[in-house]
């Protein structure tokens, strides 16, 4: 058989405009330091699976029970993805079809909650304190269709106050309690959440999108033994294709599968699912554990370095892949800091901090993460250097010479740790 894989030369001759933008994106990725906590570099093997002819296949249903013929090979890859996800995370059941994190969360809510039923509350972290858009924000389907009650971090410690979570649970008797955040640097006490969920008879759901790769590599506590359902995206710390998965206990398997298909989605993206299987295999290798530990170690080094530069870390530091900086003491907004860093080739994002007086589009903080640099092999010394560059840039954002020097140092760093060499 003659094998076939997507071909770059064909794309260039068919559509030079798109090929040009893709080539520019590659160049940007090679010359920019990626500190966006939710981004990473998928491996060539993952990218190859994405560019495969499995893109062409319709396969509504699940392996062995499809609504289309010709599914024998997508059944192989989807079954591999399911088995690997269950094995890697010690889960009773995995659904690998969600197209994205929002769809995974939508399916998890759909499995357990009736929309517009105000009696069925969900207790989730408010967005400004580290929650996600899909955790009850009023502009999102979650807040429009479901009744969320928000919890916040403690004002002094900036970590979750489990007594407060318990008090709110006893007051509101939620049908579901949700943990797992997008801008929370600390470990989450999943066992304590479980105890509270049991006390009020709630389903315990964890959105593990940000830290699931760290769980796979043993560098962050696993929510799987404690939660009824765990959703996550596959392209952040797990370093796979864009997409998502759901893990759950056996007793919820039918409800979750039905909520993904046919309730929320139609045809699964089988090329993405094949790529998910590849990323799970990669995450089972010993070097992935090294990667996960390096990610946390470098995030700590970055946070410590930023503190040495005089910046204030929300909650005082990090136990995970990300750090959140409060810029109020230096009188800068998150939006301005994001722009200043971008000018010198550092990609990070403005982020609301707990009790932020500014709107999210401006924000008082920046979020920085190390999943990307850790993939490139950077370690603690490089993060010290990066912290120093950021410190200088934020101290003198309008000083051209400072910007030029920072840009040169970032380019040099990216040359020493090349992306897609
Ligand atoms: N947008 C992602 C993040 O940056 O955290 C979450 O979905």
GROMACS .gro file of C-alpha atoms and ligand atoms in nm:
model
  428
    1UNK     CA    1   0.000   0.000   0.000
    2UNK     CA    2   0.125   0.350  -0.076
    3UNK     CA    3   0.087   0.559   0.238
    4UNK     CA    4  -0.041   0.913   0.216
    5UNK     CA    5   0.014   1.212   0.441
    6UNK     CA    6  -0.080   1.573   0.389
    7UNK     CA    7   0.180   1.757   0.191
    8UNK     CA    8   0.313   2.107   0.256
    9UNK     CA    9   0.424   2.162  -0.105
   10UNK     CA   10   0.069   2.092  -0.227
   11UNK     CA   11  -0.074   2.347   0.014
   12UNK     CA   12   0.179   2.607  -0.096
   13UNK     CA   13   0.089   2.566  -0.463
   14UNK     CA   14  -0.289   2.537  -0.403
   15UNK     CA   15  -0.328   2.827  -0.164
   16UNK     CA   16  -0.020   3.046  -0.117
   17UNK     CA   17  -0.212   3.294   0.100
   18UNK     CA   18  -0.307   3.034   0.360
   19UNK     CA   19   0.033   2.866   0.332
   20UNK     CA   20   0.196   3.204   0.386
   21UNK     CA   21  -0.001   3.272   0.703
   22UNK     CA   22   0.080   2.922   0.834
   23UNK     CA   23   0.450   2.975   0.762
   24UNK     CA   24   0.436   3.313   0.940
   25UNK     CA   25   0.270   3.150   1.240
   26UNK     CA   26   0.551   2.893   1.252
   27UNK     CA   27   0.807   3.173   1.242
   28UNK     CA   28   0.619   3.355   1.521
   29UNK     CA   29   0.622   3.038   1.731
   30UNK     CA   30   0.996   2.999   1.670
   31UNK     CA   31   1.083   3.352   1.773
   32UNK     CA   32   0.830   3.424   2.049
   33UNK     CA   33   0.851   3.298   2.403
   34UNK     CA   34   0.524   3.122   2.478
   35UNK     CA   35   0.417   3.203   2.833
   36UNK     CA   36   0.043   3.170   2.774
   37UNK     CA   37  -0.043   2.914   3.039
   38UNK     CA   38  -0.301   2.735   2.824
   39UNK     CA   39  -0.080   2.691   2.516
   40UNK     CA   40   0.181   2.432   2.420
   41UNK     CA   41   0.359   2.272   2.124
   42UNK     CA   42   0.195   1.954   1.990
   43UNK     CA   43   0.445   1.694   1.876
   44UNK     CA   44   0.509   1.616   1.506
   45UNK     CA   45   0.334   1.279   1.559
   46UNK     CA   46   0.022   1.451   1.695
   47UNK     CA   47   0.025   1.701   1.406
   48UNK     CA   48   0.064   1.417   1.154
   49UNK     CA   49  -0.245   1.239   1.289
   50UNK     CA   50  -0.439   1.566   1.264
   51UNK     CA   51  -0.344   1.602   0.899
   52UNK     CA   52  -0.461   1.246   0.817
   53UNK     CA   53  -0.751   1.127   0.601
   54UNK     CA   54  -0.947   1.041   0.916
   55UNK     CA   55  -1.061   1.401   0.872
   56UNK     CA   56  -1.286   1.264   0.598
   57UNK     CA   57  -1.488   1.015   0.799
   58UNK     CA   58  -1.834   1.052   0.949
   59UNK     CA   59  -1.879   0.828   1.253
   60UNK     CA   60  -2.178   0.933   1.465
   61UNK     CA   61  -2.208   0.693   1.754
   62UNK     CA   62  -1.936   0.511   1.944
   63UNK     CA   63  -1.690   0.230   1.851
   64UNK     CA   64  -1.889  -0.077   1.742
   65UNK     CA   65  -2.220   0.120   1.738
   66UNK     CA   66  -2.202   0.371   1.456
   67UNK     CA   67  -2.466   0.526   1.235
   68UNK     CA   68  -2.235   0.499   0.928
   69UNK     CA   69  -2.056   0.216   0.753
   70UNK     CA   70  -1.681   0.208   0.701
   71UNK     CA   71  -1.594   0.289   1.061
   72UNK     CA   72  -1.365  -0.008   1.129
   73UNK     CA   73  -1.044   0.200   1.138
   74UNK     CA   74  -1.175   0.502   1.322
   75UNK     CA   75  -1.308   0.244   1.570
   76UNK     CA   76  -0.947   0.130   1.618
   77UNK     CA   77  -0.815   0.479   1.694
   78UNK     CA   78  -1.113   0.586   1.906
   79UNK     CA   79  -1.092   0.261   2.109
   80UNK     CA   80  -0.719   0.319   2.159
   81UNK     CA   81  -0.787   0.673   2.280
   82UNK     CA   82  -1.055   0.550   2.524
   83UNK     CA   83  -0.841   0.265   2.662
   84UNK     CA   84  -0.536   0.487   2.699
   85UNK     CA   85  -0.730   0.764   2.873
   86UNK     CA   86  -0.881   0.515   3.117
   87UNK     CA   87  -0.543   0.355   3.186
   88UNK     CA   88  -0.341   0.676   3.213
   89UNK     CA   89  -0.581   0.842   3.457
   90UNK     CA   90  -0.717   0.531   3.633
   91UNK     CA   91  -1.068   0.623   3.520
   92UNK     CA   92  -1.365   0.387   3.494
   93UNK     CA   93  -1.496   0.547   3.174
   94UNK     CA   94  -1.369   0.789   2.911
   95UNK     CA   95  -1.548   0.977   2.634
   96UNK     CA   96  -1.294   1.118   2.388
   97UNK     CA   97  -1.535   1.293   2.149
   98UNK     CA   98  -1.587   1.647   2.289
   99UNK     CA   99  -1.472   1.897   2.029
  100UNK     CA  100  -1.351   2.147   2.290
  101UNK     CA  101  -1.356   2.222   2.661
  102UNK     CA  102  -1.679   2.421   2.640
  103UNK     CA  103  -1.854   2.127   2.471
  104UNK     CA  104  -1.719   1.885   2.734
  105UNK     CA  105  -1.853   2.107   3.012
  106UNK     CA  106  -2.183   2.150   2.830
  107UNK     CA  107  -2.216   1.772   2.809
  108UNK     CA  108  -2.129   1.728   3.177
  109UNK     CA  109  -2.397   1.979   3.277
  110UNK     CA  110  -2.639   1.822   3.029
  111UNK     CA  111  -2.585   1.479   3.182
  112UNK     CA  112  -2.685   1.588   3.532
  113UNK     CA  113  -2.886   1.911   3.514
  114UNK     CA  114  -3.204   2.035   3.350
  115UNK     CA  115  -3.164   2.374   3.184
  116UNK     CA  116  -3.358   2.663   3.336
  117UNK     CA  117  -3.433   2.464   3.651
  118UNK     CA  118  -3.359   2.711   3.928
  119UNK     CA  119  -3.385   2.441   4.193
  120UNK     CA  120  -3.073   2.272   4.054
  121UNK     CA  121  -2.786   2.495   4.150
  122UNK     CA  122  -2.420   2.458   4.060
  123UNK     CA  123  -2.154   2.588   4.295
  124UNK     CA  124  -1.857   2.711   4.092
  125UNK     CA  125  -1.567   2.954   4.124
  126UNK     CA  126  -1.645   3.301   3.986
  127UNK     CA  127  -1.457   3.393   3.668
  128UNK     CA  128  -1.265   3.685   3.821
  129UNK     CA  129  -1.118   3.455   4.087
  130UNK     CA  130  -0.992   3.192   3.843
  131UNK     CA  131  -1.306   3.016   3.720
  132UNK     CA  132  -1.384   2.975   3.350
  133UNK     CA  133  -1.637   3.135   3.118
  134UNK     CA  134  -1.826   2.804   3.115
  135UNK     CA  135  -1.847   2.798   3.496
  136UNK     CA  136  -2.155   3.017   3.510
  137UNK     CA  137  -2.055   3.345   3.347
  138UNK     CA  138  -2.376   3.535   3.261
  139UNK     CA  139  -2.263   3.590   2.899
  140UNK     CA  140  -2.206   3.216   2.844
  141UNK     CA  141  -2.453   2.927   2.793
  142UNK     CA  142  -2.360   2.805   3.141
  143UNK     CA  143  -2.483   3.120   3.313
  144UNK     CA  144  -2.777   3.164   3.076
  145UNK     CA  145  -2.913   2.809   3.108
  146UNK     CA  146  -2.801   2.693   3.451
  147UNK     CA  147  -2.821   2.843   3.798
  148UNK     CA  148  -2.472   2.903   3.930
  149UNK     CA  149  -2.373   3.021   4.275
  150UNK     CA  150  -2.019   3.157   4.283
  151UNK     CA  151  -1.748   3.102   4.541
  152UNK     CA  152  -1.438   3.317   4.569
  153UNK     CA  153  -1.087   3.287   4.707
  154UNK     CA  154  -1.016   3.424   5.054
  155UNK     CA  155  -0.932   3.796   5.043
  156UNK     CA  156  -0.617   3.766   5.257
  157UNK     CA  157  -0.465   3.434   5.150
  158UNK     CA  158  -0.601   3.437   4.791
  159UNK     CA  159  -0.656   3.060   4.815
  160UNK     CA  160  -0.985   2.873   4.832
  161UNK     CA  161  -1.143   2.878   5.176
  162UNK     CA  162  -1.295   2.528   5.207
  163UNK     CA  163  -1.502   2.636   5.511
  164UNK     CA  164  -1.665   2.900   5.292
  165UNK     CA  165  -1.728   2.644   5.017
  166UNK     CA  166  -1.892   2.419   5.275
  167UNK     CA  167  -2.104   2.705   5.418
  168UNK     CA  168  -2.226   2.800   5.069
  169UNK     CA  169  -2.300   2.435   4.992
  170UNK     CA  170  -2.505   2.395   5.309
  171UNK     CA  171  -2.689   2.720   5.233
  172UNK     CA  172  -2.765   2.652   4.865
  173UNK     CA  173  -2.772   2.268   4.855
  174UNK     CA  174  -2.627   2.257   4.499
  175UNK     CA  175  -2.695   1.966   4.266
  176UNK     CA  176  -2.337   1.998   4.144
  177UNK     CA  177  -2.013   2.133   4.288
  178UNK     CA  178  -1.749   2.237   4.038
  179UNK     CA  179  -1.375   2.276   4.096
  180UNK     CA  180  -1.084   2.324   3.854
  181UNK     CA  181  -0.986   2.667   3.731
  182UNK     CA  182  -0.800   2.863   3.465
  183UNK     CA  183  -0.603   3.112   3.674
  184UNK     CA  184  -0.554   2.947   4.012
  185UNK     CA  185  -0.188   2.873   4.087
  186UNK     CA  186  -0.235   2.642   4.385
  187UNK     CA  187  -0.323   2.276   4.430
  188UNK     CA  188  -0.689   2.201   4.486
  189UNK     CA  189  -0.803   1.987   4.779
  190UNK     CA  190  -1.017   1.744   4.579
  191UNK     CA  191  -1.079   1.519   4.882
  192UNK     CA  192  -1.224   1.813   5.078
  193UNK     CA  193  -1.453   1.903   4.784
  194UNK     CA  194  -1.568   1.538   4.770
  195UNK     CA  195  -1.650   1.539   5.141
  196UNK     CA  196  -1.861   1.853   5.100
  197UNK     CA  197  -2.032   1.713   4.789
  198UNK     CA  198  -2.121   1.396   4.983
  199UNK     CA  199  -2.251   1.600   5.274
  200UNK     CA  200  -2.503   1.782   5.053
  201UNK     CA  201  -2.563   1.499   4.803
  202UNK     CA  202  -2.405   1.685   4.509
  203UNK     CA  203  -2.232   1.560   4.198
  204UNK     CA  204  -1.865   1.659   4.214
  205UNK     CA  205  -1.729   1.778   3.879
  206UNK     CA  206  -1.372   1.887   3.807
  207UNK     CA  207  -1.268   2.092   3.504
  208UNK     CA  208  -0.907   1.976   3.486
  209UNK     CA  209  -0.826   2.143   3.152
  210UNK     CA  210  -0.532   2.343   3.280
  211UNK     CA  211  -0.348   2.086   3.488
  212UNK     CA  212  -0.443   1.747   3.339
  213UNK     CA  213  -0.098   1.702   3.180
  214UNK     CA  214   0.059   1.758   3.520
  215UNK     CA  215  -0.172   1.489   3.660
  216UNK     CA  216  -0.066   1.253   3.379
  217UNK     CA  217   0.298   1.313   3.471
  218UNK     CA  218   0.243   1.282   3.847
  219UNK     CA  219   0.323   1.648   3.919
  220UNK     CA  220  -0.022   1.757   4.045
  221UNK     CA  221  -0.288   1.573   4.252
  222UNK     CA  222  -0.537   1.370   4.049
  223UNK     CA  223  -0.904   1.459   4.076
  224UNK     CA  224  -1.009   1.124   3.926
  225UNK     CA  225  -1.038   0.921   4.250
  226UNK     CA  226  -1.258   1.195   4.403
  227UNK     CA  227  -1.477   1.332   4.126
  228UNK     CA  228  -1.790   1.194   3.961
  229UNK     CA  229  -1.688   1.355   3.636
  230UNK     CA  230  -1.367   1.518   3.510
  231UNK     CA  231  -1.356   1.725   3.192
  232UNK     CA  232  -1.041   1.854   3.026
  233UNK     CA  233  -0.896   1.987   2.705
  234UNK     CA  234  -0.619   1.794   2.535
  235UNK     CA  235  -0.403   2.077   2.401
  236UNK     CA  236  -0.281   2.251   2.715
  237UNK     CA  237  -0.047   2.071   2.958
  238UNK     CA  238  -0.141   1.738   2.792
  239UNK     CA  239   0.025   1.869   2.474
  240UNK     CA  240  -0.213   1.706   2.228
  241UNK     CA  241  -0.448   1.826   1.956
  242UNK     CA  242  -0.714   2.087   2.023
  243UNK     CA  243  -1.010   1.908   2.171
  244UNK     CA  244  -1.139   1.764   2.496
  245UNK     CA  245  -1.235   1.451   2.686
  246UNK     CA  246  -1.454   1.347   2.977
  247UNK     CA  247  -1.369   1.088   3.241
  248UNK     CA  248  -1.636   0.960   3.477
  249UNK     CA  249  -1.739   0.684   3.708
  250UNK     CA  250  -1.907   0.382   3.550
  251UNK     CA  251  -2.242   0.474   3.701
  252UNK     CA  252  -2.243   0.797   3.495
  253UNK     CA  253  -2.102   0.651   3.171
  254UNK     CA  254  -2.435   0.618   2.988
  255UNK     CA  255  -2.550   0.966   3.085
  256UNK     CA  256  -2.219   1.123   2.978
  257UNK     CA  257  -2.205   0.938   2.646
  258UNK     CA  258  -2.563   1.034   2.564
  259UNK     CA  259  -2.497   1.394   2.662
  260UNK     CA  260  -2.196   1.418   2.426
  261UNK     CA  261  -2.375   1.241   2.141
  262UNK     CA  262  -2.652   1.287   2.042
  263UNK     CA  263  -2.740   1.565   2.288
  264UNK     CA  264  -2.459   1.817   2.229
  265UNK     CA  265  -2.261   1.703   1.925
  266UNK     CA  266  -2.298   1.525   1.595
  267UNK     CA  267  -2.009   1.368   1.407
  268UNK     CA  268  -1.694   1.320   1.614
  269UNK     CA  269  -1.371   1.465   1.473
  270UNK     CA  270  -1.196   1.133   1.414
  271UNK     CA  271  -0.866   1.285   1.301
  272UNK     CA  272  -0.854   1.476   1.630
  273UNK     CA  273  -0.944   1.159   1.818
  274UNK     CA  274  -0.657   0.973   1.648
  275UNK     CA  275  -0.429   1.259   1.754
  276UNK     CA  276  -0.569   1.237   2.108
  277UNK     CA  277  -0.472   0.867   2.112
  278UNK     CA  278  -0.118   0.968   2.008
  279UNK     CA  279  -0.085   1.234   2.277
  280UNK     CA  280  -0.205   0.988   2.542
  281UNK     CA  281   0.060   0.739   2.432
  282UNK     CA  282   0.320   1.015   2.457
  283UNK     CA  283   0.193   1.108   2.802
  284UNK     CA  284   0.244   0.747   2.918
  285UNK     CA  285   0.619   0.762   2.848
  286UNK     CA  286   0.865   0.824   3.132
  287UNK     CA  287   0.993   1.146   2.974
  288UNK     CA  288   0.644   1.294   3.005
  289UNK     CA  289   0.673   1.270   3.384
  290UNK     CA  290   1.002   1.460   3.355
  291UNK     CA  291   0.822   1.718   3.144
  292UNK     CA  292   0.536   1.759   3.394
  293UNK     CA  293   0.777   1.805   3.686
  294UNK     CA  294   0.989   2.046   3.482
  295UNK     CA  295   0.674   2.248   3.406
  296UNK     CA  296   0.598   2.295   3.777
  297UNK     CA  297   0.963   2.353   3.867
  298UNK     CA  298   1.001   2.620   3.598
  299UNK     CA  299   0.673   2.790   3.698
  300UNK     CA  300   0.806   2.814   4.054
  301UNK     CA  301   1.138   2.950   3.930
  302UNK     CA  302   0.957   3.205   3.715
  303UNK     CA  303   0.732   3.311   4.005
  304UNK     CA  304   1.028   3.339   4.243
  305UNK     CA  305   1.223   3.537   3.984
  306UNK     CA  306   0.932   3.777   3.930
  307UNK     CA  307   0.903   3.825   4.307
  308UNK     CA  308   1.277   3.908   4.314
  309UNK     CA  309   1.203   4.168   4.045
  310UNK     CA  310   0.962   4.330   4.292
  311UNK     CA  311   0.636   4.198   4.146
  312UNK     CA  312   0.353   4.070   4.366
  313UNK     CA  313   0.244   3.709   4.309
  314UNK     CA  314  -0.124   3.637   4.377
  315UNK     CA  315  -0.133   3.383   4.666
  316UNK     CA  316   0.243   3.433   4.706
  317UNK     CA  317   0.357   3.183   4.441
  318UNK     CA  318   0.255   2.866   4.261
  319UNK     CA  319   0.225   2.488   4.295
  320UNK     CA  320   0.132   2.436   3.931
  321UNK     CA  321   0.218   2.543   3.578
  322UNK     CA  322   0.108   2.904   3.612
  323UNK     CA  323   0.157   3.219   3.812
  324UNK     CA  324  -0.064   3.523   3.845
  325UNK     CA  325   0.094   3.865   3.898
  326UNK     CA  326  -0.084   4.159   4.057
  327UNK     CA  327   0.038   4.474   3.880
  328UNK     CA  328  -0.143   4.724   4.103
  329UNK     CA  329   0.166   4.793   4.319
  330UNK     CA  330   0.361   4.904   4.007
  331UNK     CA  331   0.069   5.107   3.872
  332UNK     CA  332   0.036   4.919   3.542
  333UNK     CA  333  -0.265   4.746   3.390
  334UNK     CA  334  -0.264   4.389   3.264
  335UNK     CA  335  -0.347   4.512   2.913
  336UNK     CA  336  -0.043   4.744   2.907
  337UNK     CA  337   0.187   4.476   3.050
  338UNK     CA  338   0.065   4.227   2.789
  339UNK     CA  339   0.144   4.479   2.512
  340UNK     CA  340   0.488   4.565   2.653
  341UNK     CA  341   0.582   4.198   2.672
  342UNK     CA  342   0.446   4.129   2.324
  343UNK     CA  343   0.667   4.404   2.182
  344UNK     CA  344   0.976   4.215   2.299
  345UNK     CA  345   0.854   3.873   2.185
  346UNK     CA  346   0.698   3.740   2.505
  347UNK     CA  347   0.340   3.613   2.469
  348UNK     CA  348   0.139   3.614   2.790
  349UNK     CA  349  -0.209   3.735   2.876
  350UNK     CA  350  -0.371   4.002   3.085
  351UNK     CA  351  -0.585   3.840   3.351
  352UNK     CA  352  -0.831   3.947   3.617
  353UNK     CA  353  -0.700   3.896   3.968
  354UNK     CA  354  -0.922   3.825   4.269
  355UNK     CA  355  -1.115   4.137   4.377
  356UNK     CA  356  -0.992   4.318   4.065
  357UNK     CA  357  -1.118   4.677   4.048
  358UNK     CA  358  -1.064   4.686   3.669
  359UNK     CA  359  -1.283   4.528   3.397
  360UNK     CA  360  -1.153   4.205   3.235
  361UNK     CA  361  -1.054   4.381   2.910
  362UNK     CA  362  -0.801   4.589   3.105
  363UNK     CA  363  -0.745   4.378   3.419
  364UNK     CA  364  -0.493   4.432   3.698
  365UNK     CA  365  -0.295   4.116   3.642
  366UNK     CA  366  -0.102   3.900   3.401
  367UNK     CA  367  -0.101   3.521   3.386
  368UNK     CA  368   0.219   3.340   3.293
  369UNK     CA  369   0.266   2.968   3.241
  370UNK     CA  370   0.552   2.734   3.160
  371UNK     CA  371   0.398   2.439   2.969
  372UNK     CA  372   0.550   2.578   2.647
  373UNK     CA  373   0.903   2.658   2.769
  374UNK     CA  374   0.918   2.323   2.952
  375UNK     CA  375   0.833   2.143   2.626
  376UNK     CA  376   1.125   2.323   2.459
  377UNK     CA  377   1.353   2.199   2.738
  378UNK     CA  378   1.394   2.527   2.926
  379UNK     CA  379   1.454   2.490   3.296
  380UNK     CA  380   1.511   2.698   3.610
  381UNK     CA  381   1.808   2.907   3.485
  382UNK     CA  382   1.616   3.012   3.173
  383UNK     CA  383   1.313   3.109   3.383
  384UNK     CA  384   1.532   3.325   3.607
  385UNK     CA  385   1.652   3.498   3.293
  386UNK     CA  386   1.295   3.541   3.163
  387UNK     CA  387   1.181   3.685   3.497
  388UNK     CA  388   1.465   3.934   3.477
  389UNK     CA  389   1.370   4.035   3.120
  390UNK     CA  390   1.005   4.081   3.221
  391UNK     CA  391   1.105   4.277   3.530
  392UNK     CA  392   1.312   4.520   3.321
  393UNK     CA  393   1.045   4.560   3.054
  394UNK     CA  394   0.770   4.630   3.307
  395UNK     CA  395   0.985   4.876   3.500
  396UNK     CA  396   1.071   5.076   3.187
  397UNK     CA  397   0.807   4.993   2.925
  398UNK     CA  398   0.877   5.303   2.715
  399UNK     CA  399   1.256   5.279   2.713
  400UNK     CA  400   1.355   5.178   2.361
  401UNK     CA  401   1.700   5.048   2.456
  402UNK     CA  402   1.546   4.824   2.724
  403UNK     CA  403   1.297   4.689   2.471
  404UNK     CA  404   1.567   4.623   2.210
  405UNK     CA  405   1.786   4.440   2.460
  406UNK     CA  406   1.492   4.233   2.584
  407UNK     CA  407   1.390   4.140   2.229
  408UNK     CA  408   1.746   4.028   2.149
  409UNK     CA  409   1.763   3.816   2.468
  410UNK     CA  410   1.430   3.649   2.388
  411UNK     CA  411   1.542   3.570   2.032
  412UNK     CA  412   1.865   3.426   2.164
  413UNK     CA  413   1.674   3.209   2.412
  414UNK     CA  414   1.447   3.081   2.137
  415UNK     CA  415   1.751   2.998   1.923
  416UNK     CA  416   1.898   2.795   2.207
  417UNK     CA  417   1.566   2.609   2.260
  418UNK     CA  418   1.418   2.591   1.910
  419UNK     CA  419   1.054   2.507   1.841
  420UNK     CA  420   1.002   2.260   1.554
  421UNK     CA  421   1.372   2.260   1.452
  422LIG     N1  422  -0.895   3.000   2.710
  422LIG     C1  423  -0.836   2.907   2.802
  422LIG     C2  424  -0.732   2.970   2.888
  422LIG     O1  425  -0.654   3.046   2.835
  422LIG     O2  426  -0.724   2.943   3.006
  422LIG     C3  427  -0.938   2.837   2.881
  422LIG     O3  428  -1.033   2.780   2.799
   0.00000   0.00000   0.00000
